[in-house]
Short mmCIF file of C-alpha atoms and ligand atoms in Angstrom, two decimals:
data_model
loop_
_atom_site.label_atom_id
_atom_site.label_comp_id
_atom_site.label_asym_id
_atom_site.label_seq_id
_atom_site.Cartn_x
_atom_site.Cartn_y
_atom_site.Cartn_z
CA MET A 1 4.66 4.16 11.29
CA ASN A 2 5.57 0.37 11.67
CA ILE A 3 4.48 -2.00 13.62
CA HIS A 4 6.11 -5.58 14.66
CA GLU A 5 4.40 -8.70 12.29
CA HIS A 6 2.31 -10.07 15.73
CA GLN A 7 0.66 -6.41 16.31
CA ALA A 8 -0.20 -6.92 12.61
CA LYS A 9 -2.04 -9.78 12.83
CA GLU A 10 -3.37 -9.55 16.15
CA ILE A 11 -5.47 -6.04 13.82
CA LEU A 12 -5.63 -8.50 10.48
CA LYS A 13 -7.99 -11.40 12.94
CA LYS A 14 -10.05 -8.05 14.51
CA TYR A 15 -10.91 -7.28 10.99
CA GLY A 16 -11.58 -11.21 10.11
CA ALA A 17 -8.97 -12.28 8.11
CA ILE A 18 -7.28 -16.42 9.95
CA VAL A 19 -3.68 -15.83 11.63
CA PRO A 20 -1.92 -18.72 12.76
CA ALA A 21 -2.50 -19.08 16.50
CA GLY A 22 0.44 -17.28 18.71
CA PHE A 23 1.70 -14.99 21.61
CA PHE A 24 4.40 -12.61 21.76
CA SER A 25 7.32 -12.65 24.46
CA THR A 26 10.85 -11.04 25.72
CA SER A 27 11.60 -13.98 27.49
CA VAL A 28 12.72 -17.17 26.62
CA ASP A 29 10.48 -18.62 29.86
CA ASP A 30 7.69 -17.00 29.66
CA LEU A 31 7.97 -17.96 26.00
CA ILE A 32 8.00 -21.62 26.74
CA GLU A 33 5.00 -21.70 29.23
CA LYS A 34 3.29 -19.95 26.75
CA ALA A 35 3.96 -22.17 24.15
CA LYS A 36 2.92 -25.31 25.90
CA ASN A 37 -0.98 -24.28 25.87
CA LEU A 38 -0.80 -23.97 22.40
CA LYS A 39 -1.71 -27.13 20.78
CA THR A 40 0.52 -27.44 16.78
CA GLU A 41 2.52 -30.32 15.84
CA LYS A 42 5.39 -28.61 15.66
CA TYR A 43 5.81 -24.65 17.14
CA VAL A 44 7.35 -21.97 14.64
CA LEU A 45 9.70 -19.30 16.22
CA LYS A 46 10.02 -15.65 14.41
CA ALA A 47 12.05 -13.16 15.26
CA GLN A 48 9.80 -9.64 15.49
CA ILE A 49 11.78 -7.03 14.19
CA HIS A 50 11.12 -3.70 11.81
CA ALA A 51 12.98 -5.31 8.42
CA GLY A 52 11.52 -8.44 6.38
CA GLY A 53 13.87 -11.09 4.70
CA ARG A 54 14.01 -12.87 8.55
CA GLY A 55 13.67 -15.99 6.91
CA LYS A 56 16.60 -15.96 4.83
CA ALA A 57 18.71 -14.79 8.18
CA GLY A 58 17.68 -17.17 10.74
CA GLY A 59 15.05 -15.20 11.78
CA VAL A 60 12.08 -17.98 11.50
CA LYS A 61 12.70 -21.38 12.27
CA ILE A 62 10.99 -24.12 12.68
CA LEU A 63 11.06 -26.25 15.73
CA ASN A 64 9.93 -30.48 16.63
CA THR A 65 10.13 -29.99 20.59
CA LEU A 66 9.76 -27.52 23.30
CA GLU A 67 12.79 -27.94 23.69
CA GLU A 68 14.34 -27.43 20.11
CA LEU A 69 11.96 -24.76 21.08
CA LYS A 70 13.70 -23.15 23.90
CA ASN A 71 16.99 -23.61 22.54
CA SER A 72 16.54 -21.73 19.65
CA ALA A 73 14.83 -18.33 21.32
CA ASN A 74 18.14 -18.80 24.03
CA GLU A 75 19.92 -18.35 20.40
CA LEU A 76 17.84 -15.74 18.89
CA LEU A 77 16.59 -12.99 21.51
CA GLY A 78 18.93 -10.62 21.80
CA LYS A 79 20.43 -11.85 18.40
CA THR A 80 21.73 -9.14 15.73
CA LEU A 81 19.59 -9.79 12.50
CA VAL A 82 21.03 -9.33 9.44
CA THR A 83 18.92 -9.28 6.37
CA HIS A 84 18.53 -7.94 3.08
CA GLN A 85 16.36 -5.21 4.94
CA THR A 86 17.88 -4.06 7.54
CA GLY A 87 21.54 -2.81 6.12
CA PRO A 88 24.58 -3.95 7.10
CA GLU A 89 24.24 -3.17 10.82
CA GLY A 90 21.28 -5.36 11.37
CA ARG A 91 18.87 -4.98 14.27
CA GLU A 92 18.78 -6.45 17.57
CA VAL A 93 15.67 -8.62 18.70
CA LYS A 94 14.49 -7.98 21.35
CA ARG A 95 10.67 -9.65 21.09
CA LEU A 96 9.75 -13.32 19.77
CA TYR A 97 6.62 -14.53 18.34
CA VAL A 98 5.89 -18.58 18.41
CA GLU A 99 3.00 -19.78 16.21
CA GLU A 100 1.29 -23.03 15.50
CA SER A 101 3.14 -24.45 12.35
CA SER A 102 0.86 -24.28 9.20
CA ASN A 103 0.90 -26.84 6.42
CA ILE A 104 1.70 -25.03 3.23
CA GLU A 105 -0.04 -26.22 0.32
CA LYS A 106 0.70 -23.28 -1.96
CA GLU A 107 2.39 -19.54 -1.50
CA PHE A 108 1.07 -16.05 -2.87
CA TYR A 109 2.08 -12.66 -1.94
CA LEU A 110 -0.85 -9.81 -1.06
CA SER A 111 -0.33 -6.11 -0.17
CA CYS A 112 -2.66 -3.45 -0.42
CA LEU A 113 -0.98 0.10 -0.64
CA VAL A 114 -2.40 3.63 -2.09
CA ASP A 115 -1.29 4.58 -5.09
CA ARG A 116 -0.74 7.94 -5.20
CA ALA A 117 -0.57 9.13 -9.31
CA SER A 118 -4.14 7.55 -10.01
CA SER A 119 -5.92 8.02 -6.37
CA LYS A 120 -6.38 4.60 -5.49
CA ILE A 121 -6.18 1.73 -3.47
CA ALA A 122 -3.73 -0.24 -4.93
CA PHE A 123 -4.15 -4.38 -4.31
CA ILE A 124 -1.04 -6.87 -5.92
CA SER A 125 -1.35 -9.93 -5.87
CA SER A 126 1.07 -12.88 -7.32
CA ASP A 127 0.76 -16.71 -7.36
CA GLN A 128 4.83 -16.55 -6.33
CA GLY A 129 4.33 -15.69 -2.44
CA GLY A 130 7.67 -16.36 -0.18
CA MET A 131 10.42 -14.75 0.12
CA ASP A 132 11.08 -13.60 -3.20
CA ILE A 133 9.52 -11.01 -4.19
CA GLU A 134 11.77 -8.60 -5.55
CA GLU A 135 13.03 -10.81 -8.20
CA VAL A 136 10.14 -12.03 -8.72
CA ALA A 137 8.69 -8.50 -10.30
CA SER A 138 12.45 -8.16 -11.95
CA SER A 139 12.57 -11.69 -13.39
CA ASN A 140 8.99 -12.45 -13.93
CA PRO A 141 7.46 -9.54 -13.77
CA GLU A 142 3.83 -11.02 -15.78
CA LYS A 143 3.04 -12.99 -12.41
CA ILE A 144 2.33 -9.83 -10.55
CA ILE A 145 -0.99 -8.04 -11.23
CA THR A 146 -2.00 -4.38 -9.95
CA THR A 147 -6.01 -4.06 -9.27
CA LYS A 148 -6.32 -0.31 -8.41
CA VAL A 149 -9.65 -0.23 -6.63
CA ASP A 150 -11.84 3.38 -6.10
CA ILE A 151 -11.90 4.37 -2.55
CA ALA A 152 -14.82 3.74 -0.83
CA GLU A 153 -16.84 2.35 2.46
CA GLU A 154 -16.07 -0.97 0.86
CA ILE A 155 -14.91 -3.04 -2.05
CA SER A 156 -16.98 -3.94 -4.54
CA ASP A 157 -17.27 -7.80 -5.23
CA ALA A 158 -15.55 -7.86 -9.16
CA ASP A 159 -12.54 -5.90 -7.04
CA CYS A 160 -12.14 -8.63 -5.48
CA GLU A 161 -12.38 -11.58 -7.83
CA SER A 162 -10.08 -9.80 -9.64
CA VAL A 163 -7.36 -9.34 -7.21
CA ILE A 164 -7.44 -13.05 -6.86
CA LYS A 165 -7.83 -14.49 -10.17
CA ILE A 166 -3.68 -14.96 -10.03
CA PHE A 167 -3.95 -17.02 -7.41
CA ASP A 168 -6.75 -19.82 -9.05
CA LEU A 169 -8.36 -20.93 -6.63
CA LYS A 170 -11.49 -23.04 -6.45
CA SER A 171 -14.67 -22.82 -4.40
CA ASP A 172 -14.52 -22.74 -1.03
CA ALA A 173 -10.80 -21.35 -0.76
CA LYS A 174 -12.02 -18.78 -3.83
CA ASP A 175 -14.44 -17.69 -0.68
CA GLN A 176 -12.01 -17.20 2.25
CA ALA A 177 -10.05 -15.24 -0.23
CA ILE A 178 -12.94 -12.76 -1.52
CA SER A 179 -14.05 -12.38 1.92
CA LEU A 180 -9.78 -11.80 3.29
CA ILE A 181 -9.86 -9.15 0.48
CA LYS A 182 -12.54 -7.70 1.84
CA SER A 183 -11.42 -7.65 5.79
CA ILE A 184 -8.28 -5.66 4.92
CA TYR A 185 -9.50 -3.36 2.15
CA LYS A 186 -12.04 -2.80 5.14
CA MET A 187 -8.43 -2.62 7.75
CA PHE A 188 -7.02 0.16 5.47
CA ILE A 189 -9.76 2.34 5.16
CA SER A 190 -10.82 1.99 9.02
CA THR A 191 -7.01 2.28 10.66
CA ASP A 192 -5.64 5.27 8.22
CA ALA A 193 -2.56 2.60 6.47
CA ASN A 194 -0.42 3.53 3.31
CA MET A 195 -0.17 -0.64 3.64
CA VAL A 196 -0.51 -4.52 4.77
CA GLU A 197 1.86 -6.63 3.26
CA VAL A 198 0.77 -10.78 3.26
CA ASN A 199 3.70 -12.71 2.23
CA PRO A 200 3.01 -15.37 2.19
CA LEU A 201 -0.46 -15.69 2.11
CA ILE A 202 -0.89 -19.59 2.39
CA LEU A 203 -4.00 -22.13 0.74
CA THR A 204 -2.39 -25.12 3.87
CA LYS A 205 -3.03 -28.42 3.23
CA GLU A 206 -6.56 -28.46 4.94
CA GLY A 207 -7.80 -26.06 2.30
CA LYS A 208 -7.60 -22.34 4.77
CA ILE A 209 -6.26 -19.62 3.20
CA VAL A 210 -3.86 -18.06 6.35
CA CYS A 211 -1.85 -14.71 6.91
CA LEU A 212 1.05 -16.24 7.56
CA ASP A 213 3.31 -13.17 7.64
CA ALA A 214 2.33 -9.06 8.34
CA LYS A 215 3.33 -6.44 7.05
CA VAL A 216 1.16 -2.72 7.59
CA ASN A 217 2.32 0.53 8.07
CA PHE A 218 0.06 3.43 8.93
CA ASP A 219 0.05 6.90 7.92
CA SER A 220 1.30 8.98 10.74
CA ASN A 221 -0.32 12.66 10.03
CA ALA A 222 -3.93 10.44 10.87
CA LEU A 223 -2.15 8.88 13.80
CA PHE A 224 -3.80 12.09 16.22
CA ARG A 225 -7.27 9.44 14.98
CA HIS A 226 -6.30 5.93 16.26
CA PRO A 227 -4.49 6.54 19.91
CA GLU A 228 -4.48 2.37 19.72
CA ILE A 229 -2.48 2.15 17.67
CA LEU A 230 0.06 4.71 18.24
CA GLU A 231 0.56 2.79 21.57
CA LEU A 232 2.01 0.05 19.75
CA ARG A 233 5.20 2.16 18.68
CA ASP A 234 8.22 0.62 19.17
CA LEU A 235 11.03 3.22 19.79
CA ASN A 236 13.41 0.06 19.80
CA GLU A 237 12.97 -0.01 16.25
CA GLU A 238 13.76 3.71 15.68
CA ASP A 239 16.41 5.71 14.56
CA PRO A 240 17.54 7.78 17.77
CA THR A 241 17.52 11.01 16.21
CA GLU A 242 14.82 10.12 14.18
CA ILE A 243 12.56 9.55 18.04
CA GLU A 244 14.25 12.60 19.22
CA ALA A 245 13.14 14.85 15.74
CA SER A 246 9.09 13.80 16.52
CA LYS A 247 9.34 14.87 20.33
CA HIS A 248 10.05 18.39 18.87
CA ASP A 249 7.30 18.32 15.95
CA LEU A 250 9.87 18.60 13.28
CA ALA A 251 9.74 17.11 10.23
CA TYR A 252 12.93 14.72 9.94
CA ILE A 253 14.18 11.99 8.56
CA LYS A 254 18.01 11.06 8.31
CA LEU A 255 19.84 9.23 4.85
CA ASP A 256 22.88 8.06 4.44
CA GLY A 257 25.16 11.00 3.42
CA SER A 258 27.72 13.38 5.11
CA ILE A 259 26.06 17.43 4.37
CA GLY A 260 23.31 18.36 6.74
CA CYS A 261 20.54 20.50 5.43
CA MET A 262 19.07 22.94 7.81
CA VAL A 263 15.75 24.12 5.82
CA ASN A 264 12.36 25.31 6.63
CA GLY A 265 9.67 24.48 4.56
CA ALA A 266 9.71 20.68 2.54
CA GLY A 267 9.73 21.96 -1.22
CA LEU A 268 12.90 23.90 -0.71
CA ALA A 269 14.52 21.38 1.53
CA MET A 270 14.11 19.08 -1.38
CA ALA A 271 15.62 21.02 -3.58
CA THR A 272 18.34 21.76 -1.43
CA MET A 273 18.49 18.11 -1.29
CA ASP A 274 18.72 17.76 -5.43
CA ILE A 275 21.25 20.83 -5.51
CA ILE A 276 23.79 19.32 -3.24
CA LYS A 277 23.38 15.52 -5.32
CA LEU A 278 24.38 17.74 -8.50
CA TYR A 279 27.31 19.36 -6.50
CA GLY A 280 28.06 15.52 -6.44
CA LYS A 281 27.59 15.35 -2.67
CA GLU A 282 24.43 13.14 -0.59
CA PRO A 283 22.06 15.20 2.18
CA ALA A 284 23.23 13.44 5.51
CA ASN A 285 19.12 14.27 6.62
CA PHE A 286 15.68 15.76 5.23
CA LEU A 287 14.43 18.22 7.40
CA ASP A 288 11.71 20.74 7.64
CA VAL A 289 12.17 23.02 10.52
CA GLY A 290 8.72 24.40 8.83
CA GLY A 291 6.87 27.87 9.51
CA GLY A 292 6.50 29.13 12.34
CA ALA A 293 9.69 27.47 14.06
CA SER A 294 10.66 28.81 18.16
CA LYS A 295 14.23 29.19 18.28
CA GLU A 296 14.38 26.10 20.78
CA LYS A 297 12.83 24.00 17.88
CA VAL A 298 16.15 25.49 15.65
CA SER A 299 18.17 24.87 18.53
CA ALA A 300 16.55 21.06 19.23
CA ALA A 301 17.03 20.85 14.98
CA PHE A 302 20.87 21.88 14.94
CA LYS A 303 21.93 19.12 17.59
CA ILE A 304 19.73 16.99 15.95
CA ILE A 305 22.10 17.00 12.53
CA LEU A 306 25.29 17.81 14.63
CA SER A 307 24.66 14.75 16.45
CA ASP A 308 24.82 11.95 13.09
CA LYS A 309 28.50 11.56 12.32
CA ASN A 310 28.42 11.31 8.48
CA VAL A 311 27.91 14.80 8.78
CA LYS A 312 30.96 16.58 7.74
CA GLY A 313 29.17 19.65 6.62
CA ILE A 314 25.92 21.49 7.43
CA LEU A 315 23.81 23.54 4.99
CA ILE A 316 21.53 26.29 6.02
CA ASN A 317 19.21 27.58 3.27
CA ILE A 318 16.33 29.28 5.03
CA PHE A 319 13.75 31.62 2.99
CA GLY A 320 12.06 33.47 5.75
CA GLY A 321 7.73 34.12 5.16
CA ILE A 322 6.59 33.13 8.19
CA MET A 323 9.99 31.42 9.69
CA ARG A 324 12.24 34.89 10.81
CA CYS A 325 15.68 34.68 9.74
CA ASP A 326 16.51 36.44 13.20
CA VAL A 327 14.94 33.14 14.91
CA LEU A 328 16.79 31.11 13.05
CA ALA A 329 20.05 32.50 13.81
CA GLN A 330 19.44 32.77 17.46
CA GLY A 331 18.53 28.93 17.14
CA VAL A 332 21.54 28.72 15.37
CA VAL A 333 23.65 30.27 18.16
CA ASP A 334 21.79 29.09 21.21
CA ALA A 335 22.65 25.09 19.76
CA ALA A 336 26.67 26.17 19.52
CA LYS A 337 26.12 27.18 23.26
CA GLU A 338 25.99 23.71 24.31
CA ILE A 339 27.60 21.61 21.41
CA ASN A 340 31.34 22.54 19.39
CA ILE A 341 30.73 22.46 15.94
CA SER A 342 33.28 21.16 14.02
CA VAL A 343 32.40 20.95 10.70
CA PRO A 344 32.06 23.71 8.69
CA LEU A 345 28.89 25.61 8.17
CA VAL A 346 27.76 27.55 4.94
CA VAL A 347 24.30 29.40 5.61
CA ARG A 348 21.95 31.13 2.83
CA LEU A 349 19.49 33.36 4.53
CA ALA A 350 16.36 35.16 2.25
CA GLY A 351 13.44 36.86 3.58
CA THR A 352 11.75 38.71 6.25
CA ASN A 353 14.30 39.95 8.74
CA PHE A 354 17.21 38.19 7.09
CA LYS A 355 20.12 41.26 8.05
CA GLU A 356 19.34 40.82 12.14
CA GLY A 357 19.55 37.26 11.17
CA LYS A 358 23.24 37.87 9.41
CA GLU A 359 23.81 40.50 12.17
CA ILE A 360 23.34 37.70 14.64
CA LEU A 361 25.46 35.32 12.95
CA ASP A 362 28.27 37.52 12.12
CA ASN A 363 28.38 38.69 16.28
CA SER A 364 27.70 34.76 17.65
CA GLY A 365 32.18 34.53 16.51
CA LEU A 366 31.27 31.42 14.70
CA LYS A 367 32.86 30.39 12.13
CA LEU A 368 30.31 30.78 9.30
CA ILE A 369 30.52 31.00 5.28
CA SER A 370 27.68 32.85 4.03
CA ALA A 371 26.37 32.37 0.31
CA GLU A 372 24.61 34.40 -2.16
CA ASN A 373 21.84 32.15 -3.06
CA LEU A 374 20.81 28.78 -2.66
CA ASP A 375 23.16 27.53 -6.11
CA ASP A 376 26.21 28.58 -4.61
CA ALA A 377 25.27 27.78 -0.83
CA ALA A 378 25.54 23.81 -2.99
CA LYS A 379 28.78 24.75 -4.15
CA LYS A 380 30.69 26.50 -0.85
CA ILE A 381 29.46 23.65 0.64
CA VAL A 382 30.73 20.85 -1.28
CA GLU A 383 34.10 22.80 -1.65
CA ALA A 384 34.67 23.59 2.38
CA ILE A 385 34.02 19.83 2.84
CA LYS A 386 36.51 18.25 0.42
P1 LIG B 1 10.07 -13.14 6.00
O1 LIG B 1 11.52 -14.02 5.29
O2 LIG B 1 10.52 -11.70 7.45
O3 LIG B 1 8.87 -12.44 5.61
O4 LIG B 1 9.07 -14.26 7.18
P2 LIG B 1 8.06 -14.82 6.84
O5 LIG B 1 6.94 -15.06 7.71
O6 LIG B 1 7.34 -15.00 5.65
O7 LIG B 1 8.68 -16.71 6.65
C1 LIG B 1 9.04 -17.40 6.36
C2 LIG B 1 9.08 -18.28 5.42
O8 LIG B 1 8.86 -19.69 6.24
C3 LIG B 1 7.58 -18.07 4.45
O9 LIG B 1 8.11 -17.58 3.29
C4 LIG B 1 7.09 -19.56 4.97
O10 LIG B 1 7.66 -20.47 3.69
C5 LIG B 1 7.54 -20.45 5.88
N1 LIG B 1 7.65 -20.34 7.60
C6 LIG B 1 6.42 -19.60 7.73
N2 LIG B 1 5.95 -20.13 8.94
C7 LIG B 1 5.64 -21.29 8.49
C8 LIG B 1 4.82 -22.33 9.26
O11 LIG B 1 3.57 -22.50 9.66
N3 LIG B 1 4.81 -23.35 8.57
C9 LIG B 1 5.49 -23.83 7.55
N4 LIG B 1 5.74 -25.05 6.45
N5 LIG B 1 6.35 -22.72 6.47
C10 LIG B 1 6.95 -21.64 7.17
MN1 LIG B 2 7.18 -13.13 4.49
#
């Protein structure tokens, strides 16, 4: 789960990091009222969307007066911001953040994430912070260093030193940076985060180490342990079909292709996506209906797949283990009663109760194409949508 910059900064602050004073609002009048209390020379206005690259897209503005702040806020609120991370459809700006301005001496890059390959926490740091870390990664990879840290209560001083070495800081600023790494590590472990990214992390002209931007992603599977973090979820920023899927406890991820996939088991879902690609098409989604799915759950999943306008055909690939093929079939038939299926449907059933499942589908009056196995199924659906 992602959160907004202003929420991420609040959490960072709680763990001891320095962030600029600021506040968020969803209305311009309220924003201006609150801005009057900020002790600052200039105001930094920032669009709050779950995507980076706002600076280059006009989503970050530095303003000299309250008048300017008001004009820019009016312009930005409700605007659809297109950044290199939003995709061409962009994101509507529904909340704004205002903070005191900082005098930047140097901009650094700092992030922390789970490194699955080594089962460690990796810190990534660079002295080339700011807006273009992807560019640095491809043209000057030696400017980015990775420090892998063993998972423990606390991070060692030696590890902190190696993370911040590339920043080349002196005395007091160096101590601040070390303390920041400790704060981020503590926050990362305590909140079950997947990623914390601070870009830019800055050294101010006054010698302070400040987090000027912040992005945090949490492990959704651990959110039950953190109700206060779950409250930060902003459904405006999520795909409506994914929200609907999460209500039914379905593992669903929307993708860009044209073949909707209804599968049980994450491994089988991955294999199904692979084989669709092998035959030259792209999956429209990842979907694992899970082991003991009810027909209601199956039906909800089927409706979610059909609600995606990019879906030109559906492949149902079920290997009945705990999941029974007849339950699956009934769920599909129930869903079809409520929404018209106007795209080709290929079905491959195997395992528990597959005969009963096939019978339900055969007697349903639905137009379907049966497949013998996974390979046959993929070939048939790709053929059917041509
Ligand atoms: P992003 O483009 O979505 O990653 O948004 P950021 O929060 O990183 O802001 C983009 C850029 O705006 C930063 O890299 C800074 O260079 C600049 N910026 C943000 N806040 C301030 C500030 O208080 N003072 C100055 N001088 N620049 C700022
Ligand atoms: Mn940034």
